[in-house]
Coordinates of N, CA and C in Angstrom, one line a residue:
Q7 N -122.9 -172.6 26.2 CA -121.8 -170.9 26.3 C -120.8 -171.8 25.2
M8 N -120.6 -170.3 24.5 CA -119.3 -170.7 23.4 C -117.9 -170.1 24.1
Q9 N -117.5 -171.5 23.7 CA -116.2 -171.4 25.0 C -114.7 -172.0 23.7
L10 N -113.8 -171.7 23.8 CA -112.8 -171.6 22.8 C -111.4 -172.6 23.5
V11 N -111.1 -173.5 22.5 CA -109.4 -174.1 23.6 C -108.7 -174.0 22.4
A12 N -107.8 -173.4 22.5 CA -106.5 -173.3 21.3 C -105.8 -174.2 21.3
S13 N -104.7 -174.7 20.7 CA -103.8 -176.0 21.1 C -102.7 -176.0 19.7
G14 N -101.8 -176.1 19.9 CA -100.5 -176.9 18.9 C -99.3 -176.0 18.9
G15 N -99.1 -174.7 19.4 CA -98.3 -174.2 19.6 C -97.1 -174.7 20.1
G16 N -95.6 -174.1 19.6 CA -94.6 -175.3 20.1 C -93.3 -174.2 19.4
S17 N -92.2 -174.9 19.4 CA -90.9 -174.5 19.3 C -90.4 -174.8 18.1
V18 N -90.2 -174.1 16.9 CA -89.2 -174.6 15.7 C -88.8 -173.5 15.0
R19 N -87.9 -174.4 14.5 CA -86.7 -173.3 13.3 C -87.2 -172.6 12.2
A20 N -86.7 -171.4 11.8 CA -86.9 -170.9 10.8 C -87.1 -172.0 9.6
G21 N -88.4 -171.5 8.9 CA -88.6 -172.5 7.8 C -89.5 -173.4 8.0
G22 N -89.7 -173.7 9.6 CA -90.5 -175.1 9.8 C -91.7 -174.8 9.5
S23 N -92.7 -175.6 10.5 CA -93.9 -175.4 9.7 C -94.8 -175.8 11.3
L24 N -96.0 -175.4 11.5 CA -96.8 -176.2 12.8 C -98.4 -175.8 12.0
R25 N -99.3 -176.4 13.3 CA -100.7 -176.4 13.0 C -101.3 -176.2 14.3
L26 N -101.9 -175.2 14.0 CA -103.1 -174.5 15.6 C -103.9 -175.3 15.4
S27 N -105.0 -175.5 16.4 CA -106.2 -176.2 16.3 C -107.2 -175.1 17.4
C28 N -108.7 -175.0 17.3 CA -109.0 -174.6 17.8 C -110.4 -174.8 18.0
G29 N -110.8 -175.3 19.0 CA -111.7 -176.3 19.0 C -113.0 -175.7 19.5
T30 N -114.3 -175.6 19.2 CA -115.3 -175.1 19.8 C -117.0 -176.1 19.7
P31 N -117.4 -175.6 21.2 CA -118.3 -176.7 21.4 C -119.3 -177.1 20.7
V32 N -120.0 -176.0 19.6 CA -120.7 -176.1 18.9 C -120.5 -175.8 17.4
S33 N -121.3 -176.2 16.4 CA -120.8 -175.8 15.0 C -120.5 -174.4 14.3
T34 N -119.8 -173.9 13.7 CA -120.0 -172.3 14.1 C -120.5 -171.6 12.8
Y35 N -120.7 -173.1 11.6 CA -121.4 -172.6 10.2 C -122.4 -172.1 10.3
G36 N -122.4 -170.9 9.4 CA -123.5 -170.1 9.5 C -124.6 -169.1 11.1
R37 N -123.2 -169.2 11.9 CA -123.1 -168.5 13.0 C -122.2 -167.5 13.7
Y38 N -120.9 -167.7 13.4 CA -120.1 -167.5 13.6 C -118.8 -166.9 12.6
Y39 N -118.0 -165.9 12.9 CA -116.7 -165.7 11.8 C -115.9 -165.7 13.2
M40 N -114.4 -166.8 12.5 CA -113.8 -167.1 13.8 C -112.4 -166.4 13.1
A41 N -111.4 -166.4 13.7 CA -110.1 -165.5 13.4 C -108.8 -166.0 14.2
W42 N -107.9 -165.9 13.9 CA -106.5 -166.3 14.6 C -106.1 -164.7 14.5
F43 N -105.6 -165.0 16.1 CA -104.7 -163.1 16.3 C -103.6 -163.6 16.7
R44 N -102.6 -162.8 16.6 CA -101.0 -163.1 17.5 C -100.8 -161.9 18.2
Q45 N -100.1 -162.3 19.2 CA -99.6 -160.7 20.1 C -98.2 -161.1 20.4
V46 N -96.9 -160.0 20.5 CA -96.1 -160.3 21.3 C -96.2 -159.3 22.2
P47 N -94.9 -159.2 23.7 CA -95.4 -158.5 24.4 C -95.3 -156.3 24.3
G48 N -96.0 -156.1 24.7 CA -95.7 -154.8 24.2 C -96.2 -154.4 23.1
K49 N -96.6 -155.4 22.1 CA -97.2 -154.7 21.4 C -99.2 -155.2 21.1
E50 N -99.7 -154.5 19.9 CA -101.4 -155.2 20.2 C -101.5 -156.0 19.8
R51 N -102.7 -156.6 19.6 CA -102.8 -157.9 18.9 C -103.2 -157.6 17.5
E52 N -102.7 -158.6 16.7 CA -103.0 -158.5 14.9 C -103.5 -159.3 14.6
G53 N -104.8 -159.2 13.8 CA -105.6 -160.1 13.4 C -104.4 -160.9 11.8
V54 N -104.3 -162.2 11.9 CA -103.4 -163.1 11.3 C -104.5 -163.3 9.8
A55 N -105.9 -164.2 10.4 CA -106.3 -164.7 9.2 C -107.9 -164.9 9.9
S56 N -108.9 -164.8 9.0 CA -110.0 -164.5 9.1 C -111.0 -165.8 8.6
I57 N -112.0 -166.2 9.0 CA -112.8 -167.1 8.6 C -114.4 -166.5 8.5
S58 N -115.0 -166.6 7.5 CA -116.3 -166.4 7.1 C -117.2 -167.2 8.3
S59 N -118.8 -167.0 8.2 CA -119.4 -168.1 8.6 C -119.7 -169.0 7.9
T60 N -119.1 -169.2 6.6 CA -119.3 -170.2 5.5 C -118.0 -170.6 5.1
G61 N -117.1 -170.1 6.1 CA -115.8 -171.2 5.7 C -114.9 -170.5 4.9
S62 N -115.1 -169.1 4.5 CA -113.9 -168.2 3.4 C -113.3 -167.5 4.2
P63 N -111.5 -168.0 4.0 CA -110.9 -167.3 4.7 C -110.1 -166.1 4.0
I64 N -109.7 -164.9 4.6 CA -108.8 -163.9 4.2 C -107.8 -164.0 5.1
Y65 N -106.9 -163.3 4.6 CA -105.4 -163.1 5.0 C -104.7 -161.7 5.4
A66 N -103.8 -161.7 6.8 CA -103.1 -160.4 7.0 C -101.9 -160.5 5.6
D67 N -101.7 -159.4 5.1 CA -100.1 -159.6 4.0 C -99.1 -160.2 5.0
S68 N -99.0 -159.6 6.2 CA -97.8 -160.6 6.8 C -97.9 -162.1 6.7
V69 N -98.9 -162.8 6.4 CA -99.0 -164.6 6.5 C -99.3 -164.7 5.0
K70 N -99.7 -163.9 4.1 CA -100.5 -164.4 2.8 C -99.2 -165.4 2.2
G71 N -99.9 -166.4 2.0 CA -99.0 -167.6 1.3 C -98.2 -168.2 1.9
R72 N -98.2 -168.1 3.3 CA -97.9 -169.0 4.2 C -98.6 -170.0 5.3
F73 N -99.9 -168.7 5.5 CA -100.4 -169.5 6.6 C -101.9 -169.7 5.9
T74 N -102.6 -171.1 6.2 CA -103.6 -171.6 5.6 C -104.8 -171.6 6.7
A75 N -105.7 -171.0 7.1 CA -107.1 -170.9 7.7 C -107.6 -172.0 7.3
R76 N -108.4 -172.8 8.1 CA -109.4 -173.6 7.5 C -110.4 -173.8 8.7
Q77 N -111.5 -174.5 8.4 CA -112.3 -174.9 9.4 C -113.2 -176.1 9.1
D78 N -113.2 -176.7 10.1 CA -113.6 -178.1 9.3 C -114.8 -178.7 10.8
Y79 N -116.0 -178.3 9.8 CA -117.6 -178.5 10.5 C -118.1 -179.8 11.0
A80 N -117.2 -180.4 10.2 CA -117.5 -181.9 11.0 C -117.2 -182.5 12.6
V81 N -115.8 -181.5 13.1 CA -115.6 -181.9 14.1 C -115.3 -180.8 15.1
N82 N -116.3 -179.4 14.7 CA -116.1 -178.2 14.9 C -114.5 -177.9 15.8
T83 N -113.8 -177.6 14.7 CA -112.4 -177.5 14.9 C -112.0 -176.2 13.9
L84 N -111.3 -174.9 14.5 CA -110.4 -174.2 13.5 C -109.3 -174.3 13.6
Y85 N -108.3 -174.4 11.8 CA -107.1 -175.0 12.1 C -106.6 -173.4 11.6
L86 N -105.0 -173.4 11.6 CA -104.2 -172.8 11.4 C -102.8 -173.2 10.8
Q87 N -102.6 -173.8 9.9 CA -101.3 -174.1 9.0 C -100.5 -173.5 8.9
M88 N -99.4 -173.2 9.6 CA -98.2 -172.1 9.5 C -97.0 -172.8 8.6
N89 N -96.8 -172.1 7.8 CA -95.7 -173.0 6.9 C -94.6 -172.0 6.7
S90 N -93.4 -172.2 6.6 CA -92.2 -171.2 6.0 C -92.0 -170.2 7.4
L91 N -92.3 -171.2 8.4 CA -91.9 -169.8 10.0 C -90.9 -168.7 9.7
K92 N -91.3 -167.8 10.4 CA -90.2 -166.8 10.5 C -90.1 -166.3 11.7
P93 N -89.1 -166.4 12.1 CA -88.4 -165.5 13.5 C -89.6 -164.4 14.2
E94 N -90.0 -163.7 13.0 CA -90.6 -162.6 13.5 C -92.4 -163.1 13.7
D95 N -92.5 -164.7 13.4 CA -93.9 -165.3 13.7 C -94.2 -165.2 15.0
T96 N -93.3 -165.2 15.9 CA -93.3 -165.4 17.3 C -94.1 -164.9 18.2
A97 N -94.6 -165.4 18.9 CA -96.1 -164.7 19.4 C -96.8 -165.6 20.4
M98 N -97.7 -165.0 20.9 CA -99.0 -166.0 21.5 C -100.0 -166.1 20.3
Y99 N -100.5 -166.9 20.2 CA -101.3 -166.9 19.2 C -102.9 -167.2 19.8
Y100 N -104.2 -166.7 19.2 CA -105.2 -166.7 20.0 C -106.4 -166.8 18.6
C101 N -107.0 -167.7 19.1 CA -108.7 -168.0 18.4 C -109.7 -167.2 18.7
A102 N -110.7 -166.5 18.3 CA -111.8 -165.8 18.4 C -112.9 -166.0 17.5
A103 N -114.1 -165.6 18.0 CA -114.9 -165.5 17.2 C -115.9 -164.5 17.3
S104 N -117.0 -164.1 16.4 CA -117.7 -163.1 16.3 C -119.0 -163.5 15.7
P105 N -119.9 -162.8 15.9 CA -121.2 -163.1 15.2 C -121.2 -162.5 14.4
Y106 N -120.6 -161.6 13.9 CA -120.4 -161.1 12.3 C -119.1 -159.7 12.4
C107 N -118.5 -160.0 11.0 CA -117.4 -159.0 10.9 C -117.8 -158.9 9.2
S108 N -116.9 -157.9 8.7 CA -117.1 -157.7 7.0 C -115.8 -157.2 6.9
G109 N -114.7 -157.9 5.9 CA -113.7 -157.1 5.3 C -113.1 -156.8 6.1
A110 N -112.1 -155.6 6.3 CA -111.0 -154.8 7.1 C -111.5 -155.3 9.0
T111 N -112.8 -155.3 9.5 CA -113.5 -155.5 10.6 C -113.0 -156.8 11.4
C112 N -112.5 -157.5 10.0 CA -112.5 -159.3 10.8 C -111.0 -158.8 11.2
F113 N -110.0 -158.2 11.1 CA -108.7 -158.1 11.9 C -108.9 -157.0 13.1
R114 N -109.9 -156.7 13.7 CA -109.9 -155.5 14.4 C -110.5 -156.3 15.9
E115 N -109.5 -156.4 16.8 CA -109.8 -157.1 17.9 C -111.3 -157.1 18.3
R116 N -111.6 -155.9 18.7 CA -113.1 -155.3 19.3 C -114.2 -156.2 18.6
V117 N -114.0 -156.8 17.3 CA -115.3 -157.0 16.5 C -115.9 -158.6 17.6
Y118 N -114.8 -159.0 18.2 CA -114.4 -160.7 18.7 C -115.0 -160.4 20.0
T119 N -116.0 -161.2 20.3 CA -116.2 -161.7 21.7 C -116.3 -162.6 22.7
V120 N -115.7 -163.7 22.0 CA -115.1 -164.5 22.4 C -113.6 -165.0 21.9
W121 N -112.9 -165.5 23.5 CA -111.6 -165.7 23.0 C -110.7 -167.0 23.4
G122 N -110.0 -167.9 22.7 CA -109.3 -168.6 23.4 C -108.3 -168.3 24.1
Q123 N -107.9 -169.3 25.1 CA -106.6 -168.9 26.3 C -105.3 -168.4 25.5
G124 N -104.8 -169.0 24.1 CA -103.6 -168.8 24.0 C -102.5 -170.0 23.6
T125 N -101.8 -169.7 22.6 CA -101.1 -170.9 22.4 C -99.7 -170.4 21.8
Q126 N -98.5 -170.5 22.7 CA -97.4 -169.8 22.3 C -96.7 -170.6 21.2
V127 N -96.2 -170.0 20.1 CA -95.7 -170.6 18.9 C -94.3 -169.7 19.2
T128 N -93.2 -170.2 18.8 CA -91.7 -169.4 19.1 C -91.2 -170.0 17.8
V129 N -90.4 -169.1 16.9 CA -89.8 -169.6 15.7 C -88.3 -169.0 15.7
S130 N -87.2 -169.7 15.6 CA -85.9 -169.7 16.1 C -85.1 -169.4 15.0
S131 N -84.2 -168.8 14.6 CA -83.1 -168.4 13.5 C -82.4 -169.3 13.3

């Protein structure tokens, strides 16, 4: 059964860095598209990065150039390296898996069928 376990959140000052991790019980290569979403209370969940089933990432404009998503197939772990963090990056971050997505659909919440439990990121000014 596919389950996702997210970790690595915390509190940092603006300009700092954090790395989130998302462990999977099986290899996702060729099987799942993976993504990172974030959500603040009262707002919809926002897709920030998505990785194809062969490891190619795409990013939302709001994080492009600051966040890097990477899938390490050797240890079945998805990472999100977040640099130059801003207060507006404060949110609960979730990893998610989908059997397929394409282009803009990879940032749509309903495409993903498996979700991790979320990890809080707080950036102070």
